[in-house]
Coordinates of C-alpha atoms in Angstrom, one line a residue:
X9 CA 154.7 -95.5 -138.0
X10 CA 155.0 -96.4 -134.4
X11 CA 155.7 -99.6 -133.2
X12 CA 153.0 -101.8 -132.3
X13 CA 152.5 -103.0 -128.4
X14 CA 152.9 -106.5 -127.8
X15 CA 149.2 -106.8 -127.5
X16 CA 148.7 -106.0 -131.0
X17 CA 151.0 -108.1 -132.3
X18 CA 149.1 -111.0 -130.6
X19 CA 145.8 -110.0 -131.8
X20 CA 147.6 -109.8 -135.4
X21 CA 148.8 -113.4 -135.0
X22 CA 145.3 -114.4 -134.0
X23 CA 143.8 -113.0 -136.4
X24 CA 146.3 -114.7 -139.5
X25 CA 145.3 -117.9 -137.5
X26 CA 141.8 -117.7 -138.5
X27 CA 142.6 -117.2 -141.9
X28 CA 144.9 -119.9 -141.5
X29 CA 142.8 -122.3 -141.0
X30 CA 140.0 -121.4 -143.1
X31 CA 142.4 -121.6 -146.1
X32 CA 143.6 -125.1 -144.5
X33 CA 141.8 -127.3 -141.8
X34 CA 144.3 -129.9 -141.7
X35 CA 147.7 -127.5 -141.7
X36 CA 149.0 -126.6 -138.0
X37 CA 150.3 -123.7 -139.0
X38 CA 146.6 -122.1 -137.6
X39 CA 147.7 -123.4 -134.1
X40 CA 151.0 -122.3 -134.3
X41 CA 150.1 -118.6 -134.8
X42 CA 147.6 -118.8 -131.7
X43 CA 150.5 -120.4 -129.7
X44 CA 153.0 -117.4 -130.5
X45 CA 150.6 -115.1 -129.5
X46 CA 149.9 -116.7 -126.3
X47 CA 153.6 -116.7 -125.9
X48 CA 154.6 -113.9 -126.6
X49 CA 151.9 -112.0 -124.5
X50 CA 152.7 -114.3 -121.2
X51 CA 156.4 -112.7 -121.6
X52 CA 157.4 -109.4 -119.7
X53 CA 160.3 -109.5 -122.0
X54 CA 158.9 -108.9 -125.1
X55 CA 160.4 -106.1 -126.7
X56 CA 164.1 -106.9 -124.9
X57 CA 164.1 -110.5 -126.9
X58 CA 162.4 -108.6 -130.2
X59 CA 165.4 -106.3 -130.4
X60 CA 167.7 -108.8 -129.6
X61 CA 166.5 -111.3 -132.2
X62 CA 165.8 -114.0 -129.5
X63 CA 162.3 -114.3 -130.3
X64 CA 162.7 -117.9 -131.1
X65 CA 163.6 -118.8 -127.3
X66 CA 160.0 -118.2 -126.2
X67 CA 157.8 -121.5 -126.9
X68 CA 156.1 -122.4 -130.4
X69 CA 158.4 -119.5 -131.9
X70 CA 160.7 -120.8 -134.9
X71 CA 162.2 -118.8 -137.7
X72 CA 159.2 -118.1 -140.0
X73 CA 156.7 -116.7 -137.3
X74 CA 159.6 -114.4 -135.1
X75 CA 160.1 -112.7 -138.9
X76 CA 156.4 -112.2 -138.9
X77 CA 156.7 -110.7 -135.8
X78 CA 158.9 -108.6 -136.5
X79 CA 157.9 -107.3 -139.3
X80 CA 153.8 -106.7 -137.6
X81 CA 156.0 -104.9 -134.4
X82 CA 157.7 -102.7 -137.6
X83 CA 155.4 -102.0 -139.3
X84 CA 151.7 -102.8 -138.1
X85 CA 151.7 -104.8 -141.2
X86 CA 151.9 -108.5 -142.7
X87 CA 152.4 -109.2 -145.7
X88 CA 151.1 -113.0 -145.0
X89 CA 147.7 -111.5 -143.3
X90 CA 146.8 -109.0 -146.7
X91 CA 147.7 -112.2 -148.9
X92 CA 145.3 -114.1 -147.0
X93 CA 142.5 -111.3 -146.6
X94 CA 142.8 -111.7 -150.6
X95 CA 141.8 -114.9 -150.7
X96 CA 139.3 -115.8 -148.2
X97 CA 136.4 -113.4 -147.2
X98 CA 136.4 -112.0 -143.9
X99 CA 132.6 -112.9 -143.7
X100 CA 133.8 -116.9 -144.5
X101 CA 136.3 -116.7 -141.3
X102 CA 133.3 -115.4 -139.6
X103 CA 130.7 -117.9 -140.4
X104 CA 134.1 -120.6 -140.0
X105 CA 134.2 -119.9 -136.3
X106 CA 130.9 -121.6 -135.5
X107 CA 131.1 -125.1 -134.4
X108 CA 129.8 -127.4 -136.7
X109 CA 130.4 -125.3 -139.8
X110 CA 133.5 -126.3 -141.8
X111 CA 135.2 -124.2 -144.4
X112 CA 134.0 -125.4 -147.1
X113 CA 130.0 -124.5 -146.2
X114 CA 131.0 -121.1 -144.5
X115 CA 132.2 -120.4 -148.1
X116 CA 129.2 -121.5 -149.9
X117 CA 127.2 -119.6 -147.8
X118 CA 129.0 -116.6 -148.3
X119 CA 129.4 -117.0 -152.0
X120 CA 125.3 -118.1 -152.3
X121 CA 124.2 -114.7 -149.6
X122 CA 127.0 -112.5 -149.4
X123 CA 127.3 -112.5 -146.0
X124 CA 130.5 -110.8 -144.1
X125 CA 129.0 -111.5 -140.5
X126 CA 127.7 -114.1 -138.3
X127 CA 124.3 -111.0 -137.5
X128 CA 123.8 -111.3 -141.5
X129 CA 124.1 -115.0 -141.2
X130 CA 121.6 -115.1 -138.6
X131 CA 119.5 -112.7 -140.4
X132 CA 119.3 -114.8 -143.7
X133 CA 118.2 -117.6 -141.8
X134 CA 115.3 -115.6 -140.2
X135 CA 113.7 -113.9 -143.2
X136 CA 113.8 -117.0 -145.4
X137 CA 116.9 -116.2 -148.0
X138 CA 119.0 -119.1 -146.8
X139 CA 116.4 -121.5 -148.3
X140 CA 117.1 -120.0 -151.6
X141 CA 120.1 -122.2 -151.9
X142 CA 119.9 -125.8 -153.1
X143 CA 119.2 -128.0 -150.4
X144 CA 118.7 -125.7 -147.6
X145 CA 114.9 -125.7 -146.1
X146 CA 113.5 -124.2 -143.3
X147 CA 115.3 -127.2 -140.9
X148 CA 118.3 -126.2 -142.3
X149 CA 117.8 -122.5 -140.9
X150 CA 116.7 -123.5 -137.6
X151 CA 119.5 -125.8 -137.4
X152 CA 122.0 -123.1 -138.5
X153 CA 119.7 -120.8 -135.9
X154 CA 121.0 -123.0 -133.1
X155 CA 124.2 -123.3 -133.8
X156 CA 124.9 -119.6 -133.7
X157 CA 123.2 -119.5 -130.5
X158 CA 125.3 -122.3 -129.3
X159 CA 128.3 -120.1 -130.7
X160 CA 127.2 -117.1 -128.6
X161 CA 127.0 -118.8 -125.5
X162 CA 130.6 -120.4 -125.9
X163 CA 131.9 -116.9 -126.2
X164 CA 134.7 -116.5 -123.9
X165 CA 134.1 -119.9 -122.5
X166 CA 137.3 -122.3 -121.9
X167 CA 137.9 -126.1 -120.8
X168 CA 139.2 -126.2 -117.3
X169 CA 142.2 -128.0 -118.8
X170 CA 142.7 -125.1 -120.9
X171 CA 143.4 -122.6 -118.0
X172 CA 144.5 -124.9 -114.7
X173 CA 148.2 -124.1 -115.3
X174 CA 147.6 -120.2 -116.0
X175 CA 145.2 -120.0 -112.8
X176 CA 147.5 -121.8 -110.5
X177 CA 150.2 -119.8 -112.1
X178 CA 148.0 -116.4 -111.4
X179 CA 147.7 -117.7 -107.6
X180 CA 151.1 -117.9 -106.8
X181 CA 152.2 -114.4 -108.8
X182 CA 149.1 -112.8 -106.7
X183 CA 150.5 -114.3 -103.8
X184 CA 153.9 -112.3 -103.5
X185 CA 152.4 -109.1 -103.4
X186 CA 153.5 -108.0 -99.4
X187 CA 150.2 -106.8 -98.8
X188 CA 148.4 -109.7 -99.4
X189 CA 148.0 -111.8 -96.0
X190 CA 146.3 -115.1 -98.3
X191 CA 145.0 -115.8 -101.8
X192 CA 143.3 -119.0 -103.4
X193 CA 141.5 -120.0 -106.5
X194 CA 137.8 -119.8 -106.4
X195 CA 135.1 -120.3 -108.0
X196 CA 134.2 -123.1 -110.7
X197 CA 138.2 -123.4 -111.3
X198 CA 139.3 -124.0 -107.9
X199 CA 135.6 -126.9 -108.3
X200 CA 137.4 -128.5 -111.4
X201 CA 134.1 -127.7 -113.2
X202 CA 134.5 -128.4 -116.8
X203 CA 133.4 -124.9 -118.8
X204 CA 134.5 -122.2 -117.4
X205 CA 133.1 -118.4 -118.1
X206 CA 136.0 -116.8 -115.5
X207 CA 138.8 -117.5 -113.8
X208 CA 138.1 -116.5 -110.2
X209 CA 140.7 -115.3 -107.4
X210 CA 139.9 -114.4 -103.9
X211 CA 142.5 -112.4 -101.4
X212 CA 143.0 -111.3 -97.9
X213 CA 144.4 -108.3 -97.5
X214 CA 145.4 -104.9 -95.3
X215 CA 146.0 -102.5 -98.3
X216 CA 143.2 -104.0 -101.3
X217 CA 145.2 -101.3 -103.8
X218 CA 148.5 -102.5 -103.3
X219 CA 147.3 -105.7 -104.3
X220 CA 145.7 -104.8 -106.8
X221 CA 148.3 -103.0 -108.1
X222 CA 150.8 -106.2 -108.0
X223 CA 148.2 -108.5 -110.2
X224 CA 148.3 -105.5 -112.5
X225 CA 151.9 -105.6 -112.8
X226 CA 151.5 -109.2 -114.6
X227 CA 152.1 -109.2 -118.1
X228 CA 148.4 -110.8 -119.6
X229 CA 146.2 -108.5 -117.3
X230 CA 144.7 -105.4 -118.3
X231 CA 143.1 -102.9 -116.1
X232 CA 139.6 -102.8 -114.7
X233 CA 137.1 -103.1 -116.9
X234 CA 134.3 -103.8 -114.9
X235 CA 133.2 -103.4 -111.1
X236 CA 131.3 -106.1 -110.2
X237 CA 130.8 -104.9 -106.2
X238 CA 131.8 -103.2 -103.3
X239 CA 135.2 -106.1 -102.9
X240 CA 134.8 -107.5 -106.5
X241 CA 136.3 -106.5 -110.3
X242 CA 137.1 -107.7 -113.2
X243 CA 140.2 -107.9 -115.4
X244 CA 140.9 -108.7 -118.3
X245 CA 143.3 -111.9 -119.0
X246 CA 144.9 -112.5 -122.5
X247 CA 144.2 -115.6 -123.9
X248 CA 141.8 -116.6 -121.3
X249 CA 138.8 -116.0 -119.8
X250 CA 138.1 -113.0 -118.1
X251 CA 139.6 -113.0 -114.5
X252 CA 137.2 -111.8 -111.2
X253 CA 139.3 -110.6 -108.5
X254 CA 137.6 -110.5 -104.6
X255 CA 139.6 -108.5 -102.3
X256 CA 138.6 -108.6 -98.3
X257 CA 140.3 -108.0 -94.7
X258 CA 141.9 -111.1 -93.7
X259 CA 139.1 -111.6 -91.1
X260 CA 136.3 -112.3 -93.8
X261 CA 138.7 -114.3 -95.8
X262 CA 136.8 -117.3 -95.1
X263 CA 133.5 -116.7 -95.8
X264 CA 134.1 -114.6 -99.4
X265 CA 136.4 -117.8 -100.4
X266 CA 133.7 -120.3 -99.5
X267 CA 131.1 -118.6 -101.0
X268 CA 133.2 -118.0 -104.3
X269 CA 134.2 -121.5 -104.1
X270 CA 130.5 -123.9 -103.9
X271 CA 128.0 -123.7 -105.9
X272 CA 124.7 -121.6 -105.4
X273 CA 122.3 -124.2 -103.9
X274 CA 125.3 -125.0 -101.3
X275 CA 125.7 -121.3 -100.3
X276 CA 121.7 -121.2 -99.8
X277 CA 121.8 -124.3 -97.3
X278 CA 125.0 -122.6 -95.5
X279 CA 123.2 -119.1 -95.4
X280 CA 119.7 -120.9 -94.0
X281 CA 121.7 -123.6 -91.1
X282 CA 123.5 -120.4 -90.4
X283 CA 120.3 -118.5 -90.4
X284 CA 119.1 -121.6 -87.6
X285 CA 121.7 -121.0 -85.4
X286 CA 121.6 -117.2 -85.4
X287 CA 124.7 -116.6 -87.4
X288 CA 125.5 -113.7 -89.5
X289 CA 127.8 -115.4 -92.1
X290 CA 128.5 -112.0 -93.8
X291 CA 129.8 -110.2 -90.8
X292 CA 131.5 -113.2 -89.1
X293 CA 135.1 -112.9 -87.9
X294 CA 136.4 -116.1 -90.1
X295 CA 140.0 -116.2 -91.4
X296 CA 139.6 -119.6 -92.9
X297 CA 137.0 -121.8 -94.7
X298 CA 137.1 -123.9 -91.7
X299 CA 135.9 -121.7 -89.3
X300 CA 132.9 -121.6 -90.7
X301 CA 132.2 -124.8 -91.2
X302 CA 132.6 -125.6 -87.4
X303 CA 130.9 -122.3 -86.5
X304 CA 127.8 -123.9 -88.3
X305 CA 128.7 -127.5 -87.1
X306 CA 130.0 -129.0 -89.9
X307 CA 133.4 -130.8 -90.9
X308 CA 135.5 -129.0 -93.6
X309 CA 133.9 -130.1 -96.8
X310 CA 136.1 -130.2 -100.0
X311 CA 135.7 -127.7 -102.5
X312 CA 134.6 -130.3 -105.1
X313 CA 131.7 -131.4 -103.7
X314 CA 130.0 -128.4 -102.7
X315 CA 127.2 -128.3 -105.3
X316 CA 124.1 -128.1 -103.2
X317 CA 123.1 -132.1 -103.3
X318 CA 123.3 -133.9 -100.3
X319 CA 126.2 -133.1 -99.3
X320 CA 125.6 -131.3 -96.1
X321 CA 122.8 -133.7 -94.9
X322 CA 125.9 -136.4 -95.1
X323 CA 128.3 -133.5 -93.5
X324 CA 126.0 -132.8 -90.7
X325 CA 125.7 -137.1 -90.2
X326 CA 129.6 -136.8 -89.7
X327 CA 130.7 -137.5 -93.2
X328 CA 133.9 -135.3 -93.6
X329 CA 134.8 -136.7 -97.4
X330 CA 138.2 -137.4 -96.0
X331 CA 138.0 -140.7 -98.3
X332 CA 137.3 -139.2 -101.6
X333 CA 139.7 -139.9 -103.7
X334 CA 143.2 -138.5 -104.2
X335 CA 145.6 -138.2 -106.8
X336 CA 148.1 -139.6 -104.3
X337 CA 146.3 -142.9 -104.3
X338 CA 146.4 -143.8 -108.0
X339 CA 149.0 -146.6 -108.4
X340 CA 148.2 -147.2 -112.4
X341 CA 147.8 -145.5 -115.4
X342 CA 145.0 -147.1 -116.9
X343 CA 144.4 -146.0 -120.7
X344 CA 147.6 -145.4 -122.4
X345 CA 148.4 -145.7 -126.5
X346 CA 151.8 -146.0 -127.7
X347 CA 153.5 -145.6 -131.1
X348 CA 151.8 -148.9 -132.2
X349 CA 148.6 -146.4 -132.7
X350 CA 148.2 -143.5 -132.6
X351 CA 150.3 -142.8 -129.3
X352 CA 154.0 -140.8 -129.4
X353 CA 155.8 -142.3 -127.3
X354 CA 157.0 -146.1 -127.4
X355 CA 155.7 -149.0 -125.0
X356 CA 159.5 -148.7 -123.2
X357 CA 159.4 -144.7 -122.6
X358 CA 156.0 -145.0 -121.4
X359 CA 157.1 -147.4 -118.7
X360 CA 159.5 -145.2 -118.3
X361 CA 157.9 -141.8 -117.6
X362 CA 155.0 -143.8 -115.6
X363 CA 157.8 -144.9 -113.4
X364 CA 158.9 -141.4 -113.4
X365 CA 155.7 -140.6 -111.9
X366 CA 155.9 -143.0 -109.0
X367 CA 153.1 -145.2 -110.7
X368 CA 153.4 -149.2 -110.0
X369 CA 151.9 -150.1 -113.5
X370 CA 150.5 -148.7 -116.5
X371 CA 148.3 -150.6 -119.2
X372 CA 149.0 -150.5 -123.2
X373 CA 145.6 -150.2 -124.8
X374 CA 146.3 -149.0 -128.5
X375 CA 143.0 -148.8 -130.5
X376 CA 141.8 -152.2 -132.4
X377 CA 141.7 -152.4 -136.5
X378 CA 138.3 -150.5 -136.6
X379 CA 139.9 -147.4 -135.5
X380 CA 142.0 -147.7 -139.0
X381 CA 143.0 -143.9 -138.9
X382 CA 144.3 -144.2 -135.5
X383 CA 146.6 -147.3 -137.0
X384 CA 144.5 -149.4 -135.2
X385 CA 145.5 -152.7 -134.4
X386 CA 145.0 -156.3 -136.2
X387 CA 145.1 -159.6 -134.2
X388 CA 148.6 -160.6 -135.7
X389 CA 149.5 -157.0 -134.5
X390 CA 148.4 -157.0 -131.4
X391 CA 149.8 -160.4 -131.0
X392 CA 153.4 -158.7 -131.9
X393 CA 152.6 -155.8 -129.6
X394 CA 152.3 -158.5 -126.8
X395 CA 156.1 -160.0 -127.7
X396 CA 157.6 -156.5 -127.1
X397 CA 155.5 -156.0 -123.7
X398 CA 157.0 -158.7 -122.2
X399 CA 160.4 -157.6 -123.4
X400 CA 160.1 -154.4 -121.9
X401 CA 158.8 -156.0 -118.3
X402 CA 162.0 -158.0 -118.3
X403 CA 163.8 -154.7 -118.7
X404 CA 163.5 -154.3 -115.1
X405 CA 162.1 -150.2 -115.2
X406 CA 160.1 -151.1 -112.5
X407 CA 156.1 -151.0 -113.9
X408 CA 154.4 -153.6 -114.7
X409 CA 153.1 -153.2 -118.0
X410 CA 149.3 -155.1 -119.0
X411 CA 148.2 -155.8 -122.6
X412 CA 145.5 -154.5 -123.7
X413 CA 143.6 -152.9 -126.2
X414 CA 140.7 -149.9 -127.0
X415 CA 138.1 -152.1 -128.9
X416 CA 135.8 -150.2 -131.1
X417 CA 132.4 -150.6 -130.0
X418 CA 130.3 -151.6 -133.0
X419 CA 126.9 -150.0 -134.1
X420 CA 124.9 -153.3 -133.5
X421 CA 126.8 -153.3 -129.6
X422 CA 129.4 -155.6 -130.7
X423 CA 133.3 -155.3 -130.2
X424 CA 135.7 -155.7 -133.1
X425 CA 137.7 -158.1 -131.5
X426 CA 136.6 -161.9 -131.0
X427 CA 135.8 -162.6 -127.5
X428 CA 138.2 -165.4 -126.8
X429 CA 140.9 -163.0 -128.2
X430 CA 139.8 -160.2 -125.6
X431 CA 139.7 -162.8 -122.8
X432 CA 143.7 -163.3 -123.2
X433 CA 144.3 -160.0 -122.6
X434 CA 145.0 -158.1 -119.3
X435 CA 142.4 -155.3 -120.1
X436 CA 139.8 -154.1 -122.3
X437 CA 138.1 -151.0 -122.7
X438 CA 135.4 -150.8 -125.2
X439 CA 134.7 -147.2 -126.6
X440 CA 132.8 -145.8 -129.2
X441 CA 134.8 -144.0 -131.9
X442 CA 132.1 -143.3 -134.6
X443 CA 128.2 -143.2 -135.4
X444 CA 128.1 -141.2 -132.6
X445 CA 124.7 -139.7 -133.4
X446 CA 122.9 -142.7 -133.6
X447 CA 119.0 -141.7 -131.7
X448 CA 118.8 -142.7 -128.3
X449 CA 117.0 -146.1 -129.0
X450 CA 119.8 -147.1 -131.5
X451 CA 122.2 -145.7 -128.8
X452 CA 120.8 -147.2 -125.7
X453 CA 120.8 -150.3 -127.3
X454 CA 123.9 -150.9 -128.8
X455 CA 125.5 -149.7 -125.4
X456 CA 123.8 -152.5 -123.4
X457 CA 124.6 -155.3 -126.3
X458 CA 127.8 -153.8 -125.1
X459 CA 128.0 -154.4 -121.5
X460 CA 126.6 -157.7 -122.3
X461 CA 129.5 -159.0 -124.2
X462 CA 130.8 -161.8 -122.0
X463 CA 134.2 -160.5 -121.3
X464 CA 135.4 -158.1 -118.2
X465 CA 135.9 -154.5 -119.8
X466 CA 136.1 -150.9 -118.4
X467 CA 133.5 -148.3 -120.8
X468 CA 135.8 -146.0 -122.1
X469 CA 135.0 -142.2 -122.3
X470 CA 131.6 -143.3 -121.8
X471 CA 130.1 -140.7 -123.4
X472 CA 131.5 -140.1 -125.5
X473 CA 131.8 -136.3 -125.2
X474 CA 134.0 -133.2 -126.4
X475 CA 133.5 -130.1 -124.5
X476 CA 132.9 -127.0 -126.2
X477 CA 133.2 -129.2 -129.8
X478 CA 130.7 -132.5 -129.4
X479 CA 127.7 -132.9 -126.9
X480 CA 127.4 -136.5 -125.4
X481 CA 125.8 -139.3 -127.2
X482 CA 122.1 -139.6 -126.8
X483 CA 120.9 -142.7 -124.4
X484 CA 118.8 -143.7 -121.4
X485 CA 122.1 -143.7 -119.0
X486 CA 119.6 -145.3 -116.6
X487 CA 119.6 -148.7 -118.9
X488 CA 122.9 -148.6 -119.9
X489 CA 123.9 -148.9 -115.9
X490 CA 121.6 -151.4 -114.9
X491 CA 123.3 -153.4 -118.2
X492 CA 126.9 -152.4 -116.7
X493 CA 125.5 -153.6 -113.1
X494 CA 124.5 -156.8 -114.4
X495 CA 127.6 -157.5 -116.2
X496 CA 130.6 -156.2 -113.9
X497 CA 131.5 -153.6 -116.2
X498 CA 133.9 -151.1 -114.8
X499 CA 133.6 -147.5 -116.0
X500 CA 136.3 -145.1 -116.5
X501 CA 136.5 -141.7 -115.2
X502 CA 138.7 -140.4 -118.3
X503 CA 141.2 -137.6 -117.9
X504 CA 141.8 -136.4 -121.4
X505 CA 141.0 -132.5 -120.9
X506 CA 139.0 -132.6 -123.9
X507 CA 136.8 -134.8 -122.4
X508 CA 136.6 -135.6 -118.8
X509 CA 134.1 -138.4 -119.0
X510 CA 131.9 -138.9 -117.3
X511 CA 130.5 -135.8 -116.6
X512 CA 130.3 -136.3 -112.5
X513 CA 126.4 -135.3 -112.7
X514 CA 125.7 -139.0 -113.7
X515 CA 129.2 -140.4 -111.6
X516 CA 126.9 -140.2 -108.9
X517 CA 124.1 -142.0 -110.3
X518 CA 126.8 -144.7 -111.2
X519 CA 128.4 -144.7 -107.8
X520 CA 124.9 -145.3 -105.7
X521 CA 124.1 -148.4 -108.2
X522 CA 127.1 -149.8 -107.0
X523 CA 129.4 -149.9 -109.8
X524 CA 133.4 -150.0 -109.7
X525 CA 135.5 -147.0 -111.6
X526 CA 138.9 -146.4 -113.2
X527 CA 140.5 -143.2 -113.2
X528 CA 142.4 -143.0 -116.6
X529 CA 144.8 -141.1 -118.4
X530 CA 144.1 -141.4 -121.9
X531 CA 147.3 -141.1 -122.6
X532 CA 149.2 -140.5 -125.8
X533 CA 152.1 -139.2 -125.1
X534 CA 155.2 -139.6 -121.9
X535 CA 153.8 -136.3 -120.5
X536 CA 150.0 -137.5 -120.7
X537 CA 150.2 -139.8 -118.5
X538 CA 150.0 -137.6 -116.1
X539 CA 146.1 -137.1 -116.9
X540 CA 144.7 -139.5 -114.4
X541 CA 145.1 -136.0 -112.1
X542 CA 142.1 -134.5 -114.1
X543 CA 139.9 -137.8 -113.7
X544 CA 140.8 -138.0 -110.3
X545 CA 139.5 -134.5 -109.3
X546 CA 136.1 -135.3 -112.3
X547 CA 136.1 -138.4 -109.4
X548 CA 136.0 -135.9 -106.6
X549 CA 133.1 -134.0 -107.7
X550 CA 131.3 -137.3 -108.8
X551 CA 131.6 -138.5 -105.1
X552 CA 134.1 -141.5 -105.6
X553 CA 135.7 -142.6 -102.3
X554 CA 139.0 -144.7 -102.7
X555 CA 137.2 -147.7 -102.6
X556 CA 135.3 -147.3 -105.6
X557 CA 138.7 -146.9 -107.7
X558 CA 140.2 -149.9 -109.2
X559 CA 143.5 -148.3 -109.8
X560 CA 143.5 -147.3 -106.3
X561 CA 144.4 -151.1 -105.6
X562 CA 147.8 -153.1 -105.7

């Protein structure tokens, strides 16, 4: 049999890591399959380390998967994938893959309708046979109904922490083609926005199919599959969303990168003041974003706020955003957990990689005792963690280190920590880590019970989101602001890629009542630290100046 191409081999090793993880939730084995596809598809050198049995150098490769690799490139076989075909239904990994349906119910609605799809899934739940099984009404369709909508539109979707590294990455390999006068991220990567469909790239250049022909050479991208315009494509990127290439002369650079890089409702303003001032924005001799902005009278406005609010009515009132904040003005890591919980690192390499990092100080918030399956924290712990704090700030690594602690926010709007005990601390952030689906009544007032608890605490992850796997909590956000105005409460921006909370959307409904912000790390690990980059540029696109970020300050 011929050998298989790399690509097949990956879409093997995604494939076992479905089955994977239908047979076991809990077991990383499933994410170490999708890794060692990734990997091995982001190498040019593929078949030189296969033949050389140094599989194992590439990342997330050990022993066990590089002989399942080898024997899929041998033989377009595994023996592991037909042992696991065996045992769970195809239609089960199916029905697995929609959020909010574990394996255990994608296997009892298998078993109960013999279902092999997600369409016959979907199908059942539409003529009426779903409700045949024991405790499954017509809510129980609908619900299921929405889900696989929900499914559908997450389809090739990806968390802009997700793909950062392999867009910048894609940038600078576009970049060397000699043809190419510039390139730059566009589009909703190059505006931090959260989900992304696409992973947009715009060029200048003098010979479009010579640079073409360079981003082709990259090992991940496919050939065209789609024309999407006279300059524009698509390609397909392994392992990512799909990648939408603009190509331009280096003289409408400007204006394809601005209006690949803002959001609708800010291209329409541009397009109508240009429209004012007798300016033809399509034709326009502009090399840089720049140029048009001062073409149409306007100061260069960042990528990150250009969403089509009021941004150009604050632009045109000489407003140039030159204040927002900037990862360079973060002196603290705010938000970081350490071996005492749930964290990997200990209190001492913290300090040590925050130092590392050029930070001034970094806070140790482990979770309190309610978060029990984080090892959450007792008092007499706490009170230990505290001894070894200060041990570590007379080690002289040159961060300060604050006490603190992540205290579980109660369902009655209570924290799990007496107050006087939170009031000897350096910091507290108060976050909710369960009943998250409490109604909005329940929601909204347990939140401002909260911020009413007399003691000075940031709101961590506020709400309380995961993208792509939870929606926020349900609340009047109104309320629960006026309750954080009232009682000084600081709100953190948090940079965990998972969630980037808050969403910016309501960051700038925060910022105009006046409250105060903290851009955190979330960290749990040396190398997470390192976070407070993504909540700094969730800050941007909220509007936050330096002055509104507490960790801004000495």
């Amino acid at each position: 049999m011929e050998e298989m191409s790399r690509e097949q081999v990956a879409a093997v090793l995604r494939e076992i890591s479905r089955y994977v993880w239908v047979s076991d939730p809990r077991s990383f084995r499933a994410r170490s399959y999708e890794q060692a596809a990734l990997a091995i598809e982001s190498t040019a050198i593929f078949e030189e380390l296969l033949r050389a049995g140094r599989l194992t150098e590439l990342p997330g490769i050990g022993e066990s998967i590089a002989g399942v690799i080898e024997e899929i490139h041998r033989t377009g076989e595994s023996r592991l994938l037909e042992r696991l075909r065996a045992e769970v239904p195809r239609g089960v990994v199916e029905i697995a893959a929609i959020r909010g349906i574990d394996a255990a119910r994608a296997r009892k609605l298998h078993d109960a309708l013999g279902v092999e799809s997600i369409e016959a899934l979907e199908e059942a739940c539409r003529d009426g046979r779903i409700e045949a099984i024991k405790g499954y009404g017509p809510r129980t369709a609908r619900g299921l109904l929405k889900k696989i909508a929900e499914h559908r539109q997450r389809w090739n979707r990806a968390v802009i922490g997700d793909v950062i590294d392999d867009a910048r990455a894609l940038e600078l390999f576009a970049s060397e083609a000699s043809a190419t006068v510039a390139v730059s991220l566009a589009g909703d990567v190059r505006r931090w926005v959260e989900v992304v469909d696409a992973i947009d790239l715009v060029l200048a250049s003098n010979a479009s199919e010579t640079s073409l022909a360079r981003l082709l050479e990259h090992p991940r991208i496919a050939a065209p599959n789609a024309g999407l315009g006279p300059t524009d494509l698509e390609l397909t990127f392994a392992g990512a969303p799909p990648l939408r290439i603009t190509i331009v002369p280096p003289e409408r650079f400007g204006w394809a990168l601005l209006r690949r890089s803002a959001a609708p409702a800010h291209v329409d303003a541009l397009l109508q003041r240009a429209r004012s001032k007798g300016v033809d924005l399509e034709t326009l001799d502009a090399p840089t974003e720049a140029d048009i902005y001062e073409r149409l009278g306007l100061p260069f406005l960042p990528a990150e706020v250009r969403e089509g609010d009021d941004e150009l009515t604050l632009a045109a009132n000489g407003d140039d955003f030159a204040d927002l904040v900037t990862v360079d003005d973060i002196r603290g890591a705010v938000h970081c957990h350490t071996t005492h919980s749930d964290g990997r690192a200990s209190i001492e390499d913290m300090a040590k990689a925050a130092a590392t990092l050029g930070l001034e100080y970094l806070t140790i918030t482990d979770h309190s005792a309610t978060a029990h399956y984080a090892g959450g924290l007792d008092s007499e712990r706490l009170d230990t963690q505290r001894t070894e704090i200060e041990h570590v700030k007379r080690l002289g690594i040159g961060v300060d280190v604050l006490a603190g602690t992540e205290s579980d926010i109660l369902p009655d709007g209570s924290l799990d920590f007496p107050t006087e005990a939170l009031r000897r601390l350096d910091v507290v952030i108060a976050s909710i880590h369960a009943r998250n689906a409490q109604d909005d009544n329940a929601m909204t007032e347990r939140l401002v019970r909260c911020m009413n608890v007399p003691v000075r605490k940031i709101w961590g992850h506020p709400l309380g989101r995961l993208l792509l796997l939870r929606d926020p909590i349900a609340c009047r956000i109104d309320e629960v602001l006026d309750a954080a105005v009232e009682s000084g409460t600081i709100i953190e921006v948090n940079g965990d890629p998972r969630r980037l909370d808050l969403p910016p959307s309501v960051l700038g409904n925060a910022r105009r009542r006046g409250l105060r912000f903290v851009a955190s790390s979330d960290a749990h690990s040396e190398r997470g630290i390192a976070m407070f980059r993504n909540a700094v540029a969730m800050a941007r696109r909220g509007g936050l100046r330096k002055k509104h970020v507490l960790n801004t300050l000495a």
